[in-house]
């Protein structure tokens, strides 16, 4: 091969590489069509119907929903108490991702003075507002009739600070229940939601919430021989395994036809680091199982648990010889009764399927320390 032929080929190669790289950079200039997950999430929650107690009690996850509600009640109640113990009066609260207002009664019970409810799903926010107005009418201006503002906003993109009726409002608590994982799609979304949660907290104020535990999800995925795991009441499906990016690690959560929306893994050490940039220190992070074991020891929490029907009585409908269906679902409870060896012992439990779903979640508490 002659020198001339060599240099021509080199030039051709260089040109080809330049052309390829130009093509690539042209392509990267064409905006990719982004899937608007947030819109899907809003539509999904807007479509969810509120059903009455009778219909709810027929659901396979009736007790699990009550159990989750109990976890939130205890968390909210204890946080309100801590703020009061620190000498604060006239508490202000931000409910970030308030949904249809499932926690309004908890805030009334806490005797707060002002509540801001924000959510991306406009119909949910309207239902939350009318629930609040009903509650207020019924309380006839008694104690518990706190003032409230309702904001429809994508809290991963918009700053709530621009929308408050009281422009200089400061919060004692931001509560973010079963919501924060929607923000971990990208760093900027996760950071905006965190900023909304923390930037208006008073010194000593709390950011509390519940979210799936990424370790638990990945552990179960790795144990599964497919890309999904679950049971009759829930199913989690990933798109890949082995690599878990810090942001945008998407999975689908399907819960008894109640939920079927994309969610994102929240790598907790990263959340902790991001939160520290807003002066937040982690106070506690507990799996639901740990939180339950600790709180159920206190009689007032236990009484509330019974009042809220957060556990199913066993033996109950499942008394007598187990049918093929409940054999496995209540084996743990049956074995516990057998071990206790006392005739007539009754206990509270969740079905195995419900517990497998509930035990994915964790409770977190951050406090503004600087
Ligand atoms: N916190 C409520 C509760 O515990 O009853 C509702 C929880 S629900 C599982 C999740 C809520 O997060 C939905 O109401 C949904 O609309 C809201 N959400 C999801 N993404 C959001 C976003 N980007 N901005 C604001 N709210 C969002």
Coordinates of C-alpha atoms and ligand atoms in Angstrom, one line a residue:
X1 CA 0.0 0.0 0.0
X2 CA 1.5 3.4 -1.0
X3 CA 1.9 6.4 1.2
X4 CA -0.5 8.4 -0.9
X5 CA -3.2 5.7 -0.7
X6 CA -2.7 5.5 3.0
X7 CA -3.2 9.2 3.6
X8 CA -6.3 9.3 1.3
X9 CA -7.8 6.5 3.3
X10 CA -6.9 8.3 6.6
X11 CA -8.6 11.5 5.3
X12 CA -11.7 9.5 4.2
X13 CA -11.9 7.9 7.7
X14 CA -11.5 11.3 9.3
X15 CA -14.3 12.7 7.2
X16 CA -16.6 9.8 7.8
X17 CA -16.0 10.1 11.6
X18 CA -16.7 13.8 11.3
X19 CA -19.9 13.2 9.3
X20 CA -21.0 10.6 11.8
X21 CA -20.3 12.8 14.7
X22 CA -22.1 15.7 13.0
X23 CA -25.1 13.4 12.4
X24 CA -25.0 12.5 16.0
X25 CA -24.9 16.1 17.2
X26 CA -27.7 17.0 14.8
X27 CA -29.7 14.2 16.2
X28 CA -29.0 15.3 19.7
X29 CA -30.4 18.8 18.7
X30 CA -33.7 17.3 17.7
X31 CA -35.8 17.5 20.9
X32 CA -36.7 14.0 22.1
X33 CA -40.4 13.4 22.7
X34 CA -40.6 13.4 26.5
X35 CA -43.2 11.1 28.0
X36 CA -45.1 13.3 30.4
X37 CA -45.3 10.9 33.3
X38 CA -46.6 13.7 35.6
X39 CA -49.7 14.2 33.4
X40 CA -50.4 10.5 33.4
X41 CA -50.1 10.5 37.2
X42 CA -52.5 13.5 37.5
X43 CA -55.0 11.8 35.1
X44 CA -54.8 8.6 37.0
X45 CA -55.5 10.2 40.4
X46 CA -58.2 12.4 39.0
X47 CA -60.0 9.3 37.6
X48 CA -59.9 7.5 40.9
X49 CA -63.4 7.4 42.4
X50 CA -64.1 7.9 46.0
X51 CA -66.0 4.9 47.2
X52 CA -68.1 4.5 50.4
X53 CA -67.2 2.4 53.4
X54 CA -69.4 -0.4 52.2
X55 CA -67.6 -0.8 48.9
X56 CA -64.2 -0.2 50.5
X57 CA -64.8 -2.9 53.1
X58 CA -65.2 -5.4 50.2
X59 CA -61.7 -4.6 48.9
X60 CA -58.9 -7.1 49.2
X61 CA -56.8 -4.2 50.7
X62 CA -59.3 -2.9 53.1
X63 CA -57.2 -3.6 56.2
X64 CA -54.0 -2.6 54.5
X65 CA -55.4 0.8 53.6
X66 CA -56.6 1.3 57.2
X67 CA -53.1 0.1 58.4
X68 CA -51.4 2.7 56.1
X69 CA -53.8 5.3 57.4
X70 CA -52.9 4.4 61.0
X71 CA -49.2 4.8 60.2
X72 CA -49.9 8.3 58.9
X73 CA -52.1 9.1 61.9
X74 CA -49.4 8.1 64.4
X75 CA -46.7 9.9 62.4
X76 CA -48.7 13.1 62.1
X77 CA -50.0 13.0 65.7
X78 CA -46.5 12.5 67.1
X79 CA -45.0 15.2 64.9
X80 CA -47.7 17.8 65.9
X81 CA -47.0 16.9 69.5
X82 CA -43.2 17.4 69.1
X83 CA -43.8 20.8 67.6
X84 CA -46.1 21.8 70.4
X85 CA -43.6 20.5 73.0
X86 CA -41.0 22.8 71.5
X87 CA -43.4 25.7 72.4
X88 CA -45.0 26.5 69.0
X89 CA -48.6 27.5 68.9
X90 CA -50.9 28.2 65.8
X91 CA -49.3 25.5 63.7
X92 CA -49.1 25.9 59.9
X93 CA -48.8 22.8 57.7
X94 CA -48.1 22.1 54.1
X95 CA -49.7 18.9 52.8
X96 CA -47.6 18.2 49.7
X97 CA -49.5 15.8 47.4
X98 CA -52.6 16.1 49.5
X99 CA -54.7 14.0 47.1
X100 CA -58.4 14.1 47.9
X101 CA -57.7 15.2 51.5
X102 CA -57.3 11.9 53.2
X103 CA -55.4 13.5 56.0
X104 CA -57.8 16.5 56.7
X105 CA -59.2 14.9 59.8
X106 CA -55.8 14.1 61.2
X107 CA -54.9 17.8 60.9
X108 CA -58.2 18.8 62.6
X109 CA -57.4 16.4 65.4
X110 CA -53.9 18.0 65.7
X111 CA -55.6 21.3 66.2
X112 CA -53.5 23.1 63.7
X113 CA -54.3 26.8 62.7
X114 CA -53.5 26.8 58.9
X115 CA -53.1 24.2 56.2
X116 CA -51.9 24.5 52.6
X117 CA -52.9 21.6 50.4
X118 CA -51.1 21.1 47.1
X119 CA -51.4 18.4 44.4
X120 CA -51.0 18.0 40.7
X121 CA -54.4 16.4 40.2
X122 CA -56.9 19.3 39.9
X123 CA -60.1 17.2 40.5
X124 CA -58.5 15.7 43.6
X125 CA -57.7 19.2 44.9
X126 CA -61.3 20.2 44.3
X127 CA -62.5 17.1 46.2
X128 CA -60.1 18.0 49.0
X129 CA -61.4 21.6 49.1
X130 CA -65.1 20.5 49.3
X131 CA -64.3 17.9 52.0
X132 CA -62.6 20.7 54.0
X133 CA -65.6 23.0 53.5
X134 CA -68.0 20.2 54.7
X135 CA -65.8 19.6 57.7
X136 CA -65.7 23.3 58.4
X137 CA -69.5 23.7 58.1
X138 CA -70.0 20.8 60.5
X139 CA -67.6 22.2 63.1
X140 CA -69.6 25.5 63.4
X141 CA -66.4 27.5 63.9
X142 CA -65.4 25.3 66.9
X143 CA -61.8 24.5 67.6
X144 CA -60.4 22.5 64.7
X145 CA -61.7 24.8 62.0
X146 CA -58.4 25.8 60.6
X147 CA -57.9 28.1 57.7
X148 CA -56.8 26.5 54.4
X149 CA -55.5 27.2 50.9
X150 CA -55.7 24.8 48.0
X151 CA -53.2 24.8 45.1
X152 CA -53.2 22.7 42.0
X153 CA -49.5 22.5 40.8
X154 CA -47.0 20.1 39.6
X155 CA -44.8 20.3 42.7
X156 CA -41.8 18.9 40.8
X157 CA -41.8 21.8 38.4
X158 CA -43.5 24.8 40.0
X159 CA -42.5 26.7 43.1
X160 CA -45.2 26.9 45.7
X161 CA -43.6 29.9 47.2
X162 CA -44.9 31.9 44.2
X163 CA -48.5 30.8 45.0
X164 CA -49.2 31.2 48.7
X165 CA -52.0 33.5 49.7
X166 CA -49.9 34.6 52.6
X167 CA -46.7 35.4 50.7
X168 CA -44.5 35.1 53.8
X169 CA -46.1 31.9 55.2
X170 CA -43.7 29.6 57.2
X171 CA -44.6 26.0 58.1
X172 CA -44.0 24.0 61.2
X173 CA -44.6 20.7 59.2
X174 CA -44.5 19.6 55.6
X175 CA -46.2 16.2 55.2
X176 CA -45.6 14.3 52.0
X177 CA -47.5 11.0 52.2
X178 CA -47.0 8.4 49.5
X179 CA -45.9 11.1 47.0
X180 CA -42.2 11.9 47.0
X181 CA -41.2 8.9 44.8
X182 CA -43.0 10.5 41.8
X183 CA -40.4 13.2 41.8
X184 CA -37.3 11.0 41.5
X185 CA -37.6 10.9 37.7
X186 CA -34.9 13.5 37.4
X187 CA -32.6 15.5 39.6
X188 CA -34.3 18.7 38.8
X189 CA -37.8 17.3 39.6
X190 CA -36.6 15.7 42.9
X191 CA -34.9 18.9 43.9
X192 CA -37.9 21.2 43.1
X193 CA -40.2 19.0 45.2
X194 CA -37.7 19.0 48.0
X195 CA -37.3 22.7 47.8
X196 CA -41.1 23.1 48.0
X197 CA -41.1 20.8 51.0
X198 CA -38.3 22.5 52.9
X199 CA -37.7 26.0 52.0
X200 CA -40.6 27.5 53.9
X201 CA -40.1 25.4 57.1
X202 CA -39.4 27.3 60.3
X203 CA -36.2 26.4 62.1
X204 CA -36.9 23.2 64.0
X205 CA -39.8 22.4 61.5
X206 CA -40.3 18.9 60.2
X207 CA -40.5 17.3 56.8
X208 CA -42.3 13.9 57.2
X209 CA -43.5 11.3 54.8
X210 CA -44.0 7.8 53.6
X211 CA -42.4 6.3 50.4
X212 CA -41.4 2.9 49.1
X213 CA -38.1 1.6 50.3
X214 CA -35.8 1.3 47.3
X215 CA -33.7 -1.4 49.0
X216 CA -36.7 -3.6 49.5
X217 CA -37.9 -3.1 46.0
X218 CA -34.5 -4.0 44.5
X219 CA -34.1 -6.9 46.9
X220 CA -37.4 -8.4 45.8
X221 CA -36.7 -7.8 42.1
X222 CA -33.3 -9.5 42.5
X223 CA -34.9 -12.5 44.1
X224 CA -37.5 -12.8 41.4
X225 CA -36.8 -14.8 38.2
X226 CA -38.6 -12.2 36.1
X227 CA -38.8 -8.4 35.9
X228 CA -41.7 -8.3 38.3
X229 CA -42.9 -9.6 41.6
X230 CA -46.0 -9.4 43.7
X231 CA -49.1 -11.4 44.5
X232 CA -52.9 -11.2 44.1
X233 CA -53.1 -7.7 45.5
X234 CA -50.1 -5.9 44.1
X235 CA -47.5 -6.2 41.3
X236 CA -44.3 -4.2 40.8
X237 CA -42.8 -4.3 37.3
X238 CA -39.3 -3.0 36.4
X239 CA -38.0 -2.5 32.9
X240 CA -34.5 -3.9 33.6
X241 CA -32.5 -5.2 36.5
X242 CA -28.8 -5.1 37.6
X243 CA -28.4 -1.3 37.0
X244 CA -30.3 1.2 39.1
X245 CA -29.7 4.8 38.0
X246 CA -29.9 7.4 40.8
X247 CA -32.7 9.2 39.1
X248 CA -35.3 7.9 36.6
X249 CA -35.2 4.3 37.8
X250 CA -38.8 3.6 36.8
X251 CA -41.1 0.8 37.9
X252 CA -44.8 0.3 37.7
X253 CA -46.8 -0.3 40.8
X254 CA -50.2 -1.9 40.5
X255 CA -52.2 -2.2 43.7
X256 CA -55.6 -3.9 43.6
X257 CA -56.5 -1.9 40.6
X258 CA -56.1 1.2 42.7
X259 CA -52.8 2.3 41.5
X260 CA -51.1 1.7 38.2
X261 CA -48.7 4.5 37.5
X262 CA -45.0 4.9 36.9
X263 CA -43.0 5.5 40.1
X264 CA -39.2 6.0 40.6
X265 CA -36.8 4.5 43.1
X266 CA -35.8 6.9 45.8
X267 CA -32.2 6.1 46.8
X268 CA -32.4 7.3 50.4
X269 CA -28.8 8.3 51.0
X270 CA -29.1 10.6 48.0
X271 CA -32.3 12.1 49.4
X272 CA -30.5 12.7 52.7
X273 CA -27.7 14.5 51.0
X274 CA -30.0 16.6 48.8
X275 CA -32.1 17.5 51.9
X276 CA -29.0 18.6 53.8
X277 CA -28.7 21.4 51.2
X278 CA -31.9 22.8 52.6
X279 CA -30.7 22.6 56.2
X280 CA -32.5 19.3 56.9
X281 CA -31.1 16.5 59.1
X282 CA -32.5 13.0 59.1
X283 CA -34.3 12.3 62.5
X284 CA -35.5 8.8 61.7
X285 CA -36.1 6.4 58.8
X286 CA -38.0 3.2 59.6
X287 CA -39.6 0.5 57.6
X288 CA -43.3 0.2 58.2
X289 CA -42.7 -3.1 60.0
X290 CA -40.2 -1.3 62.4
X291 CA -42.5 1.7 62.9
X292 CA -45.4 -0.6 63.6
X293 CA -43.5 -2.7 66.2
X294 CA -42.3 0.4 68.0
X295 CA -45.6 2.3 68.1
X296 CA -48.0 -0.5 68.8
X297 CA -46.4 -0.9 72.2
X298 CA -48.1 2.4 73.3
X299 CA -51.7 1.8 74.4
X300 CA -53.1 5.0 72.8
X301 CA -51.6 4.0 69.4
X302 CA -53.0 0.5 69.9
X303 CA -56.4 1.8 70.7
X304 CA -56.4 4.0 67.7
X305 CA -55.4 1.0 65.6
X306 CA -58.5 -0.9 66.8
X307 CA -60.7 2.1 66.2
X308 CA -59.4 2.5 62.7
X309 CA -59.9 -1.3 61.9
X310 CA -56.2 -1.4 60.9
X311 CA -55.9 -5.1 61.4
X312 CA -58.2 -8.0 60.6
X313 CA -59.4 -10.0 63.6
X314 CA -58.2 -13.6 63.5
X315 CA -59.8 -16.0 63.8
X316 CA -62.6 -14.1 62.2
X317 CA -64.1 -15.0 58.8
X318 CA -61.1 -17.3 58.6
X319 CA -62.2 -19.3 61.6
X320 CA -62.4 -23.1 61.3
X321 CA -60.4 -25.3 58.9
X322 CA -58.7 -23.1 56.4
X323 CA -60.1 -23.3 52.9
X324 CA -57.7 -23.7 50.0
X325 CA -57.6 -20.0 49.4
X326 CA -56.8 -18.7 52.9
X327 CA -54.5 -21.6 53.9
X328 CA -51.5 -19.6 53.0
X329 CA -52.8 -16.1 53.5
X330 CA -53.4 -16.5 57.2
X331 CA -50.9 -19.3 58.1
X332 CA -48.7 -16.9 60.1
X333 CA -51.8 -16.0 62.3
X334 CA -52.9 -19.6 62.7
X335 CA -49.3 -20.6 63.7
X336 CA -49.1 -17.8 66.2
X337 CA -52.4 -18.9 67.8
X338 CA -51.2 -22.5 67.9
X339 CA -47.9 -21.5 69.5
X340 CA -49.8 -19.4 72.1
X341 CA -51.7 -22.5 72.8
X342 CA -54.6 -20.7 74.5
X343 CA -58.1 -21.6 73.4
X344 CA -60.1 -18.6 72.3
X345 CA -57.1 -16.3 71.7
X346 CA -57.8 -13.6 69.1
X347 CA -55.3 -11.4 67.4
X348 CA -55.1 -8.7 64.8
X349 CA -53.3 -9.4 61.5
X350 CA -53.1 -8.6 57.8
X351 CA -53.3 -11.2 55.1
X352 CA -49.9 -12.3 53.8
X353 CA -50.6 -10.6 50.5
X354 CA -51.5 -7.3 52.2
X355 CA -48.5 -7.4 54.4
X356 CA -46.1 -8.1 51.5
X357 CA -47.4 -4.9 49.9
X358 CA -47.5 -2.7 53.1
X359 CA -44.0 -3.9 54.1
X360 CA -42.5 -2.2 51.0
X361 CA -42.9 1.2 52.5
X362 CA -40.9 3.3 55.0
X363 CA -41.5 6.4 57.2
X364 CA -39.1 9.3 57.2
X365 CA -38.7 12.3 59.4
X366 CA -36.3 15.2 58.7
X367 CA -35.9 18.3 60.8
X368 CA -34.7 21.8 59.8
X369 CA -31.6 22.2 61.9
X370 CA -29.7 25.0 60.0
Ligands
LIG1 N1 -51.0 12.2 50.3 C1 -52.3 11.7 49.9 C2 -52.7 10.5 50.9 O1 -51.8 10.0 51.6 O2 -53.9 10.2 50.9 C3 -52.4 11.2 48.5 C4 -51.4 10.1 48.1 S1 -51.5 9.5 46.5 C5 -50.9 7.9 46.6 C6 -50.3 10.3 45.6 C7 -50.6 11.8 45.3 O3 -49.4 12.4 44.8 C8 -51.7 11.9 44.3 O4 -52.7 12.7 44.8 C9 -51.0 12.6 43.1 O5 -51.8 13.4 42.3 C10 -49.9 13.3 43.9 N2 -48.7 13.7 43.0 C11 -48.0 12.9 42.2 N3 -47.1 13.6 41.5 C12 -47.2 14.9 41.9 C13 -46.6 16.1 41.5 N4 -45.6 16.1 40.6 N5 -46.9 17.2 42.1 C14 -47.9 17.2 43.1 N6 -48.6 16.1 43.4 C15 -48.2 15.0 42.8

